[in-house]
PDB file of C-alpha atoms in Angstrom:
ATOM      1  CA  MET A   1    -104.144 -14.617  33.345  1.00 54.00           C
ATOM      2  CA  SER A   2    -102.018 -17.127  35.253  1.00 56.00           C
ATOM      3  CA  LYS A   3    -104.642 -17.068  38.016  1.00 70.00           C
ATOM      4  CA  LEU A   4    -106.724 -19.405  35.895  1.00 73.00           C
ATOM      5  CA  LEU A   5    -104.060 -22.102  36.072  1.00 81.00           C
ATOM      6  CA  PRO A   6    -104.017 -24.669  38.862  1.00 84.00           C
ATOM      7  CA  THR A   7    -101.601 -24.051  41.710  1.00 84.00           C
ATOM      8  CA  ASN A   8     -99.380 -26.978  40.724  1.00 87.00           C
ATOM      9  CA  SER A   9     -98.671 -25.535  37.222  1.00 87.00           C
ATOM     10  CA  THR A  10     -95.130 -25.681  35.934  1.00 90.00           C
ATOM     11  CA  LYS A  11     -93.066 -22.620  35.081  1.00 90.00           C
ATOM     12  CA  LEU A  12     -93.308 -23.508  31.379  1.00 90.00           C
ATOM     13  CA  GLU A  13     -97.114 -23.520  31.517  1.00 87.00           C
ATOM     14  CA  LYS A  14     -97.134 -20.161  33.284  1.00 86.00           C
ATOM     15  CA  ASP A  15     -94.706 -18.692  30.722  1.00 86.00           C
ATOM     16  CA  ILE A  16     -96.859 -19.931  27.842  1.00 87.00           C
ATOM     17  CA  VAL A  17     -99.959 -18.361  29.346  1.00 86.00           C
ATOM     18  CA  GLU A  18     -98.117 -15.073  29.992  1.00 85.00           C
ATOM     19  CA  SER A  19     -96.800 -14.907  26.434  1.00 82.00           C
ATOM     20  CA  PHE A  20    -100.272 -15.654  25.086  1.00 81.00           C
ATOM     21  CA  HIS A  21    -101.651 -12.913  27.335  1.00 80.00           C
ATOM     22  CA  TYR A  22     -99.055 -10.476  25.929  1.00 77.00           C
ATOM     23  CA  VAL A  23    -100.074 -11.327  22.353  1.00 74.00           C
ATOM     24  CA  VAL A  24    -103.768 -10.861  23.142  1.00 78.00           C
ATOM     25  CA  GLN A  25    -103.130  -7.505  24.825  1.00 79.00           C
ATOM     26  CA  ASN A  26    -100.946  -6.197  21.974  1.00 74.00           C
ATOM     27  CA  LYS A  27    -102.625  -7.826  18.982  1.00 76.00           C
ATOM     28  CA  GLU A  28    -103.421  -4.518  17.249  1.00 75.00           C
ATOM     29  CA  ILE A  29     -99.783  -3.433  17.415  1.00 73.00           C
ATOM     30  CA  LEU A  30     -98.522  -6.820  16.226  1.00 75.00           C
ATOM     31  CA  ILE A  31    -101.021  -7.035  13.372  1.00 78.00           C
ATOM     32  CA  LYS A  32    -100.206  -3.505  12.218  1.00 81.00           C
ATOM     33  CA  LYS A  33     -96.499  -4.319  12.302  1.00 82.00           C
ATOM     34  CA  ILE A  34     -96.847  -7.600  10.414  1.00 82.00           C
ATOM     35  CA  TRP A  35     -99.121  -6.073   7.762  1.00 86.00           C
ATOM     36  CA  ASN A  36     -96.766  -3.145   7.169  1.00 89.00           C
ATOM     37  CA  VAL A  37     -94.278  -4.219   4.497  1.00 91.00           C
ATOM     38  CA  GLN A  38     -91.552  -1.899   5.776  1.00 91.00           C
ATOM     39  CA  GLU A  39     -91.889  -2.894   9.457  1.00 89.00           C
ATOM     40  CA  CYS A  40     -92.587  -6.605   9.010  1.00 89.00           C
ATOM     41  CA  PRO A  41     -89.793  -8.789  10.416  1.00 88.00           C
ATOM     42  CA  SER A  42     -87.869 -10.651   7.710  1.00 89.00           C
ATOM     43  CA  GLU A  43     -88.936 -14.065   8.985  1.00 88.00           C
ATOM     44  CA  PHE A  44     -92.631 -13.153   8.463  1.00 87.00           C
ATOM     45  CA  LEU A  45     -92.131 -11.481   5.094  1.00 91.00           C
ATOM     46  CA  VAL A  46     -92.731 -14.710   3.187  1.00 91.00           C
ATOM     47  CA  TYR A  47     -96.210 -15.049   4.749  1.00 90.00           C
ATOM     48  CA  LEU A  48     -97.100 -11.496   3.782  1.00 90.00           C
ATOM     49  CA  ALA A  49     -95.832 -12.189   0.259  1.00 92.00           C
ATOM     50  CA  TYR A  50     -97.940 -15.340   0.070  1.00 91.00           C
ATOM     51  CA  PHE A  51    -101.045 -13.496   1.206  1.00 89.00           C
ATOM     52  CA  VAL A  52    -100.760 -10.749  -1.425  1.00 89.00           C
ATOM     53  CA  GLY A  53    -100.012 -13.355  -4.102  1.00 87.00           C
ATOM     54  CA  VAL A  54     -96.511 -12.548  -5.299  1.00 90.00           C
ATOM     55  CA  ASP A  55     -94.846 -14.691  -7.949  1.00 88.00           C
ATOM     56  CA  PHE A  56     -92.416 -16.794  -5.887  1.00 90.00           C
ATOM     57  CA  ASP A  57     -90.253 -17.623  -8.913  1.00 87.00           C
ATOM     58  CA  ILE A  58     -89.224 -13.971  -8.855  1.00 89.00           C
ATOM     59  CA  TYR A  59     -89.562 -13.373  -5.087  1.00 90.00           C
ATOM     60  CA  ASN A  60     -87.042 -16.070  -4.142  1.00 90.00           C
ATOM     61  CA  ASP A  61     -84.285 -14.418  -6.216  1.00 88.00           C
ATOM     62  CA  LEU A  62     -84.576 -11.003  -4.546  1.00 90.00           C
ATOM     63  CA  ASP A  63     -82.723  -9.587  -1.548  1.00 90.00           C
ATOM     64  CA  ASP A  64     -84.632  -8.306   1.496  1.00 92.00           C
ATOM     65  CA  ALA A  65     -85.103  -4.698   0.311  1.00 92.00           C
ATOM     66  CA  GLN A  66     -86.154  -5.859  -3.156  1.00 92.00           C
ATOM     67  CA  LYS A  67     -88.623  -8.336  -1.617  1.00 93.00           C
ATOM     68  CA  ARG A  68     -90.273  -5.548   0.343  1.00 94.00           C
ATOM     69  CA  ASP A  69     -90.486  -3.393  -2.789  1.00 94.00           C
ATOM     70  CA  TYR A  70     -91.865  -6.313  -4.821  1.00 94.00           C
ATOM     71  CA  ILE A  71     -94.548  -7.056  -2.221  1.00 94.00           C
ATOM     72  CA  THR A  72     -95.559  -3.385  -2.230  1.00 93.00           C
ATOM     73  CA  LYS A  73     -95.891  -3.345  -6.020  1.00 93.00           C
ATOM     74  CA  SER A  74     -97.215  -6.890  -6.494  1.00 91.00           C
ATOM     75  CA  ILE A  75    -100.932  -6.072  -6.420  1.00 89.00           C
ATOM     76  CA  ASP A  76    -100.543  -3.442  -9.161  1.00 91.00           C
ATOM     77  CA  ILE A  77     -98.285  -5.768 -11.155  1.00 91.00           C
ATOM     78  CA  TYR A  78    -100.814  -8.589 -10.921  1.00 90.00           C
ATOM     79  CA  ARG A  79    -103.722  -6.279 -11.713  1.00 91.00           C
ATOM     80  CA  HIS A  80    -102.054  -5.015 -14.920  1.00 92.00           C
ATOM     81  CA  LYS A  81    -100.087  -8.142 -15.871  1.00 90.00           C
ATOM     82  CA  GLY A  82     -99.300  -8.293 -19.582  1.00 89.00           C
ATOM     83  CA  THR A  83     -99.114  -4.521 -19.986  1.00 90.00           C
ATOM     84  CA  LEU A  84     -96.157  -2.230 -20.428  1.00 88.00           C
ATOM     85  CA  GLY A  85     -96.881  -0.555 -17.082  1.00 90.00           C
ATOM     86  CA  ALA A  86     -96.752  -3.849 -15.195  1.00 92.00           C
ATOM     87  CA  LEU A  87     -93.497  -4.764 -16.917  1.00 92.00           C
ATOM     88  CA  ARG A  88     -91.963  -1.395 -15.968  1.00 92.00           C
ATOM     89  CA  LYS A  89     -93.144  -1.696 -12.373  1.00 93.00           C
ATOM     90  CA  ALA A  90     -91.870  -5.271 -12.035  1.00 92.00           C
ATOM     91  CA  LEU A  91     -88.476  -4.417 -13.519  1.00 92.00           C
ATOM     92  CA  SER A  92     -88.133  -1.356 -11.282  1.00 91.00           C
ATOM     93  CA  VAL A  93     -87.708  -3.726  -8.330  1.00 91.00           C
ATOM     94  CA  THR A  94     -84.237  -4.657  -9.607  1.00 89.00           C
ATOM     95  CA  GLY A  95     -82.925  -1.113  -9.207  1.00 87.00           C
ATOM     96  CA  TYR A  96     -81.469  -0.996 -12.717  1.00 87.00           C
ATOM     97  CA  THR A  97     -82.187   1.745 -15.243  1.00 87.00           C
ATOM     98  CA  ILE A  98     -84.884   0.356 -17.546  1.00 89.00           C
ATOM     99  CA  ASN A  99     -85.902   1.739 -20.947  1.00 91.00           C
ATOM    100  CA  ILE A 100     -88.742   0.026 -22.854  1.00 91.00           C
ATOM    101  CA  ILE A 101     -89.517   0.826 -26.492  1.00 90.00           C
ATOM    102  CA  GLU A 102     -92.549  -0.779 -28.130  1.00 90.00           C
ATOM    103  CA  TRP A 103     -92.784  -1.627 -31.824  1.00 89.00           C
ATOM    104  CA  TYR A 104     -94.945   1.355 -32.795  1.00 91.00           C
ATOM    105  CA  GLN A 105     -92.498   3.818 -31.220  1.00 91.00           C
ATOM    106  CA  ASP A 106     -89.574   2.897 -33.464  1.00 89.00           C
ATOM    107  CA  GLY A 107     -91.351   1.338 -36.455  1.00 90.00           C
ATOM    108  CA  SER A 108     -90.302  -2.254 -35.694  1.00 88.00           C
ATOM    109  CA  THR A 109     -92.206  -5.440 -36.409  1.00 89.00           C
ATOM    110  CA  PRO A 110     -95.638  -5.523 -34.725  1.00 90.00           C
ATOM    111  CA  HIS A 111     -95.860  -7.252 -31.337  1.00 88.00           C
ATOM    112  CA  THR A 112     -92.207  -6.685 -30.486  1.00 88.00           C
ATOM    113  CA  ALA A 113     -90.562  -4.568 -27.825  1.00 89.00           C
ATOM    114  CA  LYS A 114     -87.032  -3.635 -26.840  1.00 89.00           C
ATOM    115  CA  VAL A 115     -85.961  -3.539 -23.212  1.00 89.00           C
ATOM    116  CA  ARG A 116     -82.650  -1.868 -22.393  1.00 88.00           C
ATOM    117  CA  VAL A 117     -81.274  -2.614 -18.933  1.00 86.00           C
ATOM    118  CA  GLU A 118     -78.371  -0.485 -17.698  1.00 83.00           C
ATOM    119  CA  SER A 119     -76.322  -0.593 -14.538  1.00 78.00           C
ATOM    120  CA  PRO A 120     -73.391   1.580 -13.490  1.00 71.00           C
ATOM    121  CA  THR A 121     -71.866  -1.366 -11.619  1.00 68.00           C
ATOM    122  CA  ALA A 122     -70.179  -4.344 -13.237  1.00 61.00           C
ATOM    123  CA  THR A 123     -72.958  -6.750 -12.267  1.00 72.00           C
ATOM    124  CA  ILE A 124     -76.465  -7.244 -13.572  1.00 77.00           C
ATOM    125  CA  ASP A 125     -78.514 -10.266 -12.569  1.00 81.00           C
ATOM    126  CA  VAL A 126     -79.588 -11.151 -16.088  1.00 82.00           C
ATOM    127  CA  ASN A 127     -81.388 -14.293 -14.894  1.00 84.00           C
ATOM    128  CA  LEU A 128     -83.610 -12.175 -12.675  1.00 87.00           C
ATOM    129  CA  VAL A 129     -84.327  -9.622 -15.415  1.00 87.00           C
ATOM    130  CA  LEU A 130     -85.249 -12.332 -17.918  1.00 88.00           C
ATOM    131  CA  LYS A 131     -87.411 -14.141 -15.373  1.00 89.00           C
ATOM    132  CA  ILE A 132     -89.317 -10.953 -14.539  1.00 91.00           C
ATOM    133  CA  ILE A 133     -89.850 -10.185 -18.224  1.00 90.00           C
ATOM    134  CA  LYS A 134     -91.022 -13.718 -19.007  1.00 89.00           C
ATOM    135  CA  LYS A 135     -93.461 -13.772 -16.076  1.00 90.00           C
ATOM    136  CA  THR A 136     -94.862 -10.260 -16.639  1.00 90.00           C
ATOM    137  CA  LYS A 137     -95.013  -9.713 -20.411  1.00 89.00           C
ATOM    138  CA  ASN A 138     -98.006 -10.625 -22.539  1.00 88.00           C
ATOM    139  CA  VAL A 139     -97.907 -13.851 -24.521  1.00 86.00           C
ATOM    140  CA  GLN A 140     -97.721 -12.571 -28.093  1.00 88.00           C
ATOM    141  CA  THR A 141     -94.980  -9.971 -27.655  1.00 87.00           C
ATOM    142  CA  VAL A 142     -91.404 -10.921 -28.512  1.00 88.00           C
ATOM    143  CA  ILE A 143     -89.009  -8.904 -26.397  1.00 88.00           C
ATOM    144  CA  GLN A 144     -85.426  -8.077 -27.326  1.00 87.00           C
ATOM    145  CA  VAL A 145     -83.330  -7.418 -24.230  1.00 86.00           C
ATOM    146  CA  SER A 146     -80.171  -5.302 -24.282  1.00 83.00           C
ATOM    147  CA  VAL A 147     -78.079  -5.470 -21.131  1.00 79.00           C
ATOM    148  CA  VAL A 148     -75.506  -2.683 -20.823  1.00 76.00           C
ATOM    149  CA  ILE A 149     -72.868  -2.826 -18.136  1.00 69.00           C
ATOM    150  CA  ASP A 150     -70.929   0.426 -17.728  1.00 59.00           C
ATOM    151  CA  SER A 151     -67.772  -0.063 -15.740  1.00 51.00           C
ATOM    152  CA  GLN A 152     -64.046   0.515 -15.785  1.00 45.00           C
ATOM    153  CA  ALA A 153     -63.556  -3.218 -16.294  1.00 41.00           C
ATOM    154  CA  ASN A 154     -60.786  -4.434 -18.536  1.00 40.00           C
ATOM    155  CA  ILE A 155     -61.381  -6.419 -21.701  1.00 43.00           C
ATOM    156  CA  PHE A 156     -60.688  -9.746 -19.986  1.00 41.00           C
ATOM    157  CA  ARG A 157     -63.464  -9.229 -17.463  1.00 47.00           C
ATOM    158  CA  SER A 158     -65.804  -8.291 -20.302  1.00 50.00           C
ATOM    159  CA  ILE A 159     -64.952 -11.462 -22.179  1.00 50.00           C
ATOM    160  CA  ALA A 160     -65.467 -13.531 -19.027  1.00 48.00           C
ATOM    161  CA  GLN A 161     -68.876 -11.966 -18.497  1.00 52.00           C
ATOM    162  CA  ARG A 162     -69.799 -12.669 -22.104  1.00 52.00           C
ATOM    163  CA  LEU A 163     -68.820 -16.340 -21.790  1.00 48.00           C
ATOM    164  CA  LYS A 164     -70.721 -16.672 -18.522  1.00 47.00           C
ATOM    165  CA  ILE A 165     -73.856 -15.173 -20.022  1.00 44.00           C
ATOM    166  CA  LYS A 166     -73.633 -17.485 -23.044  1.00 40.00           C
ATOM    167  CA  GLN A 167     -73.397 -20.503 -20.727  1.00 37.00           C
ATOM    168  CA  VAL A 168     -76.300 -19.435 -18.547  1.00 39.00           C
ATOM    169  CA  PHE A 169     -78.560 -18.608 -21.490  1.00 40.00           C
ATOM    170  CA  SER A 170     -78.008 -21.558 -23.769  1.00 37.00           C
ATOM    171  CA  ASN A 171     -81.727 -21.565 -24.628  1.00 39.00           C
ATOM    172  CA  PHE A 172     -81.644 -17.883 -25.691  1.00 41.00           C
ATOM    173  CA  THR A 173     -79.777 -16.363 -28.600  1.00 41.00           C
ATOM    174  CA  ALA A 174     -77.178 -13.932 -27.283  1.00 42.00           C
ATOM    175  CA  THR A 175     -74.999 -11.732 -29.450  1.00 43.00           C
ATOM    176  CA  PRO A 176     -72.603  -9.165 -28.030  1.00 45.00           C
ATOM    177  CA  VAL A 177     -73.234  -5.573 -29.035  1.00 44.00           C
ATOM    178  CA  TYR A 178     -70.412  -3.149 -28.342  1.00 40.00           C
ATOM    179  CA  THR A 179     -71.187   0.434 -27.484  1.00 40.00           C
ATOM    180  CA  ASN A 180     -68.940   3.519 -27.666  1.00 39.00           C
ATOM    181  CA  ASN A 181     -65.908   2.191 -25.826  1.00 39.00           C
ATOM    182  CA  ILE A 182     -65.267  -1.556 -25.841  1.00 39.00           C
ATOM    183  CA  TYR A 183     -63.250  -1.285 -22.633  1.00 36.00           C
ATOM    184  CA  LYS A 184     -65.977   0.483 -20.676  1.00 37.00           C
ATOM    185  CA  SER A 185     -69.246  -0.932 -21.973  1.00 40.00           C
ATOM    186  CA  LEU A 186     -70.548  -4.290 -23.004  1.00 43.00           C
ATOM    187  CA  ALA A 187     -74.081  -5.042 -24.112  1.00 46.00           C
ATOM    188  CA  TYR A 188     -75.967  -8.220 -24.913  1.00 46.00           C
ATOM    189  CA  GLN A 189     -79.098  -8.630 -26.929  1.00 48.00           C
ATOM    190  CA  MET A 190     -81.356 -11.601 -26.301  1.00 47.00           C
ATOM    191  CA  ARG A 191     -84.612 -12.546 -27.924  1.00 47.00           C
ATOM    192  CA  ILE A 192     -87.130 -14.033 -25.534  1.00 45.00           C
ATOM    193  CA  LYS A 193     -90.011 -16.026 -26.901  1.00 45.00           C
ATOM    194  CA  HIS A 194     -92.850 -17.356 -24.817  1.00 44.00           C
ATOM    195  CA  LYS A 195     -92.903 -21.156 -24.656  1.00 43.00           C
TER     196      LYS A 195
END
């Protein structure tokens, strides 16, 4: 390939031509690698996400493994947006245990649902969960979210988490709901309405 260059070419010009030649020779391998969500380098992941049309409000809050999972599921999520299946699939990206109960399953008010999010660790990214629910749910459904954190945390940590959640969600109503053991579990219920 460098034979096409004039004899007085600089080393930089020759290197550019050689690297271009390498890309042309290995384009099938490079394209297959970039289009594979699991093999795509992290710096190119955002372009793959853009091409498949992910919701970047959610995408930007995820870590690398969650981003790859979200890109994989994004076409199905978009295709079924506003359904219970899409909400389940979108929330599964977080890695938390999710339980969704619709109004007809427990005899609640029509067009309501209850989402219970559980994590064995002391941390749940409630902002991320609420953002996913708001972006994926249908417009008319009011969703009540219960966040349950099971840990060996002491009561002071639980109170600190409660205060933090109340500060972050000033536009949502949050009331603490205590489960079996106040020292081991803490739950919050929030009502999310579409604006």
